Tab-separated table of C-alpha atoms in Angstrom:
chain	number	residue	atom	x	y	z
A	245	GLU	CA	118.590	90.668	83.495
A	246	THR	CA	114.933	89.873	82.848
A	247	GLY	CA	112.706	92.809	81.987
A	248	VAL	CA	109.109	93.415	83.006
A	249	THR	CA	106.752	90.728	81.724
A	250	GLN	CA	102.931	90.690	81.610
A	251	SER	CA	100.377	88.011	80.964
A	252	PRO	CA	98.204	87.430	79.091
A	253	THR	CA	99.052	89.504	76.001
A	254	HIS	CA	95.401	89.703	74.897
A	255	LEU	CA	92.104	89.012	76.621
A	256	ILE	CA	88.440	89.198	75.627
A	257	LYS	CA	85.765	89.384	78.300
A	258	THR	CA	82.101	90.269	78.466
A	259	ARG	CA	80.513	93.069	80.446
A	260	GLY	CA	80.026	92.179	84.124
A	261	GLN	CA	82.800	89.606	84.233
A	262	GLN	CA	85.936	89.805	86.340
A	263	VAL	CA	89.533	89.775	85.060
A	264	THR	CA	92.993	89.309	86.569
A	265	LEU	CA	96.099	90.631	84.831
A	266	ARG	CA	99.593	89.644	85.932
A	267	CYS	CA	102.944	91.382	85.979
A	268	SER	CA	106.447	90.198	86.904
A	269	SER	CA	108.726	93.049	87.805
A	270	GLN	CA	112.254	93.466	86.584
A	271	SER	CA	114.868	91.705	88.693
A	272	GLY	CA	115.776	93.763	91.776
A	273	HIS	CA	112.690	95.979	91.530
A	274	ASN	CA	110.285	96.107	94.495
A	275	THR	CA	107.851	98.714	93.197
A	276	VAL	CA	105.138	98.089	90.609
A	277	SER	CA	102.780	100.612	89.023
A	278	TRP	CA	99.773	99.929	86.858
A	279	TYR	CA	98.458	102.173	84.087
A	280	GLN	CA	95.427	102.056	81.797
A	281	GLN	CA	95.910	103.300	78.229
A	282	ALA	CA	92.708	103.809	76.218
A	283	LEU	CA	93.045	103.759	72.443
A	284	GLY	CA	94.686	106.928	71.168
A	285	GLN	CA	95.359	108.293	74.688
A	286	GLY	CA	98.247	108.512	77.057
A	287	PRO	CA	98.454	106.071	79.985
A	288	GLN	CA	96.521	106.869	83.166
A	289	PHE	CA	97.877	105.880	86.582
A	290	ILE	CA	95.765	103.290	88.382
A	291	PHE	CA	97.868	102.493	91.501
A	292	GLN	CA	101.318	101.576	92.765
A	293	TYR	CA	102.510	98.820	95.058
A	294	TYR	CA	105.630	98.919	97.177
A	295	ARG	CA	106.684	95.941	99.271
A	296	GLU	CA	103.185	94.427	99.095
A	297	GLU	CA	101.360	97.620	100.190
A	298	GLU	CA	99.402	100.101	98.049
A	299	ASN	CA	101.522	103.219	97.764
A	300	GLY	CA	99.251	105.588	95.867
A	301	ARG	CA	96.131	105.411	93.755
A	302	GLY	CA	94.726	107.317	90.788
A	303	ASN	CA	91.095	108.199	90.019
A	304	PHE	CA	89.842	104.700	89.491
A	305	PRO	CA	86.826	103.098	91.227
A	306	PRO	CA	87.245	100.400	93.933
A	307	ARG	CA	86.403	97.650	91.434
A	308	PHE	CA	90.000	98.124	90.294
A	309	SER	CA	92.110	96.375	92.920
A	310	GLY	CA	95.573	94.945	93.118
A	311	LEU	CA	98.028	92.746	94.947
A	312	GLN	CA	101.765	92.500	95.221
A	313	PHE	CA	103.415	89.244	96.259
A	314	PRO	CA	106.573	88.619	98.294
A	315	ASN	CA	108.533	88.110	95.064
A	316	TYR	CA	107.265	91.583	94.008
A	317	SER	CA	105.134	90.301	91.157
A	318	SER	CA	101.721	91.900	91.002
A	319	GLU	CA	98.120	91.385	89.921
A	320	LEU	CA	95.523	93.862	88.718
A	321	ASN	CA	91.949	92.754	89.278
A	322	VAL	CA	88.952	94.405	87.706
A	323	ASN	CA	85.429	93.417	88.831
A	324	ALA	CA	82.126	94.073	87.090
A	325	LEU	CA	83.791	94.862	83.763
A	326	GLU	CA	82.368	97.747	81.740
A	327	LEU	CA	82.771	98.462	78.019
A	328	ASP	CA	84.973	101.476	78.838
A	329	ASP	CA	87.452	99.173	80.599
A	330	SER	CA	88.612	98.082	77.121
A	331	ALA	CA	92.229	99.297	76.990
A	332	LEU	CA	95.895	98.406	77.072
A	333	TYR	CA	96.973	97.756	80.667
A	334	LEU	CA	100.612	98.557	81.341
A	335	CYS	CA	102.689	97.497	84.267
A	336	ALA	CA	105.883	99.309	85.179
A	337	SER	CA	108.511	98.484	87.807
A	338	SER	CA	111.202	100.520	89.559
A	339	PRO	CA	113.894	99.712	92.125
A	340	GLU	CA	112.277	101.891	94.809
A	341	PRO	CA	109.319	104.299	94.822
A	342	SER	CA	111.778	107.179	94.934
A	343	GLN	CA	113.558	105.940	91.825
A	344	GLU	CA	112.124	108.053	89.139
A	345	THR	CA	112.608	105.816	86.159
A	346	GLN	CA	109.886	103.234	85.598
A	347	TYR	CA	110.420	100.341	83.217
A	348	PHE	CA	107.389	99.137	81.348
A	349	GLY	CA	106.178	95.756	80.266
A	350	PRO	CA	104.589	95.032	76.891
A	351	GLY	CA	101.046	95.371	78.228
A	352	THR	CA	97.856	93.366	78.189
A	353	ARG	CA	95.199	94.311	75.633
A	354	LEU	CA	91.744	93.845	77.198
A	355	LEU	CA	88.603	93.945	75.093
A	356	VAL	CA	85.233	94.013	76.870
A	357	LEU	CA	82.257	93.100	74.760
B	159	ALA	CA	96.899	118.453	89.865
B	160	GLN	CA	99.546	118.258	87.190
B	161	THR	CA	98.679	118.251	83.480
B	162	VAL	CA	100.791	117.567	80.429
B	163	THR	CA	99.911	118.834	76.963
B	164	GLN	CA	101.300	117.730	73.616
B	165	SER	CA	99.855	119.971	70.962
B	166	GLN	CA	101.081	118.028	67.913
B	167	PRO	CA	98.925	114.890	67.380
B	168	GLU	CA	100.989	113.825	64.374
B	169	MET	CA	104.299	114.709	62.710
B	170	SER	CA	106.096	113.351	59.676
B	171	VAL	CA	109.640	113.923	58.473
B	172	GLN	CA	112.133	112.435	56.041
B	173	GLU	CA	114.860	110.109	57.211
B	174	ALA	CA	117.996	111.910	58.384
B	175	GLU	CA	116.077	115.150	59.108
B	176	THR	CA	115.807	116.758	62.539
B	177	VAL	CA	112.428	116.917	64.255
B	178	THR	CA	111.234	118.628	67.431
B	179	LEU	CA	108.294	117.435	69.472
B	180	SER	CA	106.616	119.918	71.835
B	181	CYS	CA	105.361	119.430	75.351
B	182	THR	CA	104.094	121.850	77.971
B	183	TYR	CA	103.061	121.054	81.519
B	184	ASP	CA	101.376	122.697	84.457
B	185	THR	CA	102.464	122.223	88.059
B	186	SER	CA	102.942	124.174	91.253
B	187	GLU	CA	105.861	121.912	92.268
B	188	ASN	CA	109.407	123.256	92.141
B	189	ASN	CA	111.214	119.928	91.948
B	190	TYR	CA	110.082	117.163	89.637
B	191	TYR	CA	111.150	114.911	86.783
B	192	LEU	CA	110.219	115.042	83.118
B	193	PHE	CA	110.419	112.203	80.663
B	194	TRP	CA	109.990	111.342	77.033
B	195	TYR	CA	108.820	107.794	76.356
B	196	LYS	CA	108.558	106.103	72.961
B	197	GLN	CA	105.847	103.556	72.202
B	198	PRO	CA	106.390	101.692	68.907
B	199	PRO	CA	103.673	99.482	67.401
B	200	SER	CA	104.926	96.657	69.613
B	201	ARG	CA	103.237	98.695	72.446
B	202	GLN	CA	106.124	98.570	74.901
B	203	MET	CA	106.839	101.969	76.446
B	204	ILE	CA	110.561	102.710	76.188
B	205	LEU	CA	112.325	105.499	78.067
B	206	VAL	CA	113.991	107.913	75.650
B	207	ILE	CA	115.306	110.625	77.938
B	208	ARG	CA	114.884	112.000	81.439
B	209	GLN	CA	115.334	115.507	82.888
B	210	GLU	CA	115.552	116.538	86.519
B	211	ALA	CA	113.931	119.939	87.047
B	212	TYR	CA	116.680	121.040	89.480
B	213	LYS	CA	119.310	120.632	86.748
B	214	GLN	CA	119.680	123.579	84.426
B	215	GLN	CA	121.643	121.604	81.844
B	216	ASN	CA	119.495	120.026	79.150
B	217	ALA	CA	119.658	116.227	79.002
B	218	THR	CA	121.069	114.488	75.931
B	219	GLU	CA	121.155	110.828	74.885
B	220	ASN	CA	122.946	110.274	71.596
B	221	ARG	CA	120.622	111.652	68.893
B	222	PHE	CA	118.008	112.764	71.430
B	223	SER	CA	118.134	116.005	73.333
B	224	VAL	CA	115.680	118.167	75.197
B	225	ASN	CA	115.097	121.909	75.509
B	226	PHE	CA	113.887	122.360	79.098
B	227	GLN	CA	112.482	125.803	79.861
B	228	LYS	CA	111.409	125.671	83.518
B	229	ALA	CA	109.888	129.145	83.719
B	230	ALA	CA	107.840	128.541	80.599
B	231	LYS	CA	107.015	124.968	81.696
B	232	SER	CA	108.135	123.680	78.338
B	233	PHE	CA	109.954	120.437	77.608
B	234	SER	CA	110.587	119.715	73.903
B	235	LEU	CA	112.347	116.703	72.390
B	236	LYS	CA	114.726	117.062	69.469
B	237	ILE	CA	115.605	114.012	67.407
B	238	SER	CA	118.633	114.525	65.166
B	239	ASP	CA	119.483	112.404	62.106
B	240	SER	CA	116.101	110.691	62.363
B	241	GLN	CA	115.938	106.974	61.510
B	242	LEU	CA	113.128	104.711	60.338
B	243	GLY	CA	113.206	102.996	63.719
B	244	ASP	CA	112.240	106.256	65.383
B	245	THR	CA	108.706	105.876	64.026
B	246	ALA	CA	106.477	105.560	67.090
B	247	MET	CA	104.153	107.365	69.458
B	248	TYR	CA	106.041	109.715	71.730
B	249	PHE	CA	104.717	110.618	75.162
B	250	CYS	CA	105.864	113.406	77.409
B	251	ALA	CA	105.438	112.614	81.094
B	252	PHE	CA	105.760	114.383	84.458
B	253	MET	CA	106.532	112.927	87.882
B	254	LYS	CA	106.524	114.694	91.241
B	255	LEU	CA	109.558	114.318	93.435
B	256	TRP	CA	107.480	113.430	96.492
B	257	GLY	CA	104.407	111.388	97.184
B	258	ALA	CA	103.111	108.587	94.980
B	259	GLN	CA	105.589	108.186	92.173
B	260	LYS	CA	103.064	108.255	89.391
B	261	LEU	CA	103.741	109.361	85.838
B	262	VAL	CA	101.325	111.884	84.322
B	263	PHE	CA	101.355	111.498	80.572
B	264	GLY	CA	100.410	113.783	77.687
B	265	GLN	CA	98.183	112.621	74.847
B	266	GLY	CA	101.106	111.652	72.661
B	267	THR	CA	102.527	112.636	69.268
B	268	ARG	CA	102.561	110.101	66.449
B	269	LEU	CA	105.896	110.502	64.638
B	270	THR	CA	106.478	108.938	61.235
B	271	ILE	CA	109.914	108.826	59.634
B	272	ASN	CA	109.647	108.419	55.893
B	273	PRO	CA	112.374	106.806	53.742
């Protein structure tokens, strides 16, 4: 059984640019959640996708957007990058939204200069 | 809104000792889930243990156990016979039973197991 994978592992961008992060969910999982973890902090919920539809969103501006594809993989897009967007971005998958346990990928470390 | 508080930024114990990590939370919900996740330097968040609020019995997973006090909104993690591989950041997290299934995390406790 393949776990949750994310790409790339590291990324450096400059302020104002756009970035796309990718996540492949664990086999059999149709729900993907994205979290932002600033250095020294706990992860913060960005949004969740279930069967290609957004299923809940945290307190993040509209320049954070996402997609889920028919194979349940997902993308996180961030436009107009700001310095404070520098963080570890974690993707987590679960079999259904009601399944409480989320399984995390290794994350993408984004640095905005 | 739910909040999760971990009041111990760092802890350090000797190998084979027992250590307890504290967590308190605030919610108006009656049914919910609580979790402890471990994040080693490799960054991957790993589930350690899960507790359903409607269950009175405390969850256990091998060397890991919790002390769940629903009225006090307290959820501590006990690690027995600690091992070097237990060195990591530990996060307490809350999830509502209904609505968007988002995890609300505490700030984390950095645990170091010394040889």
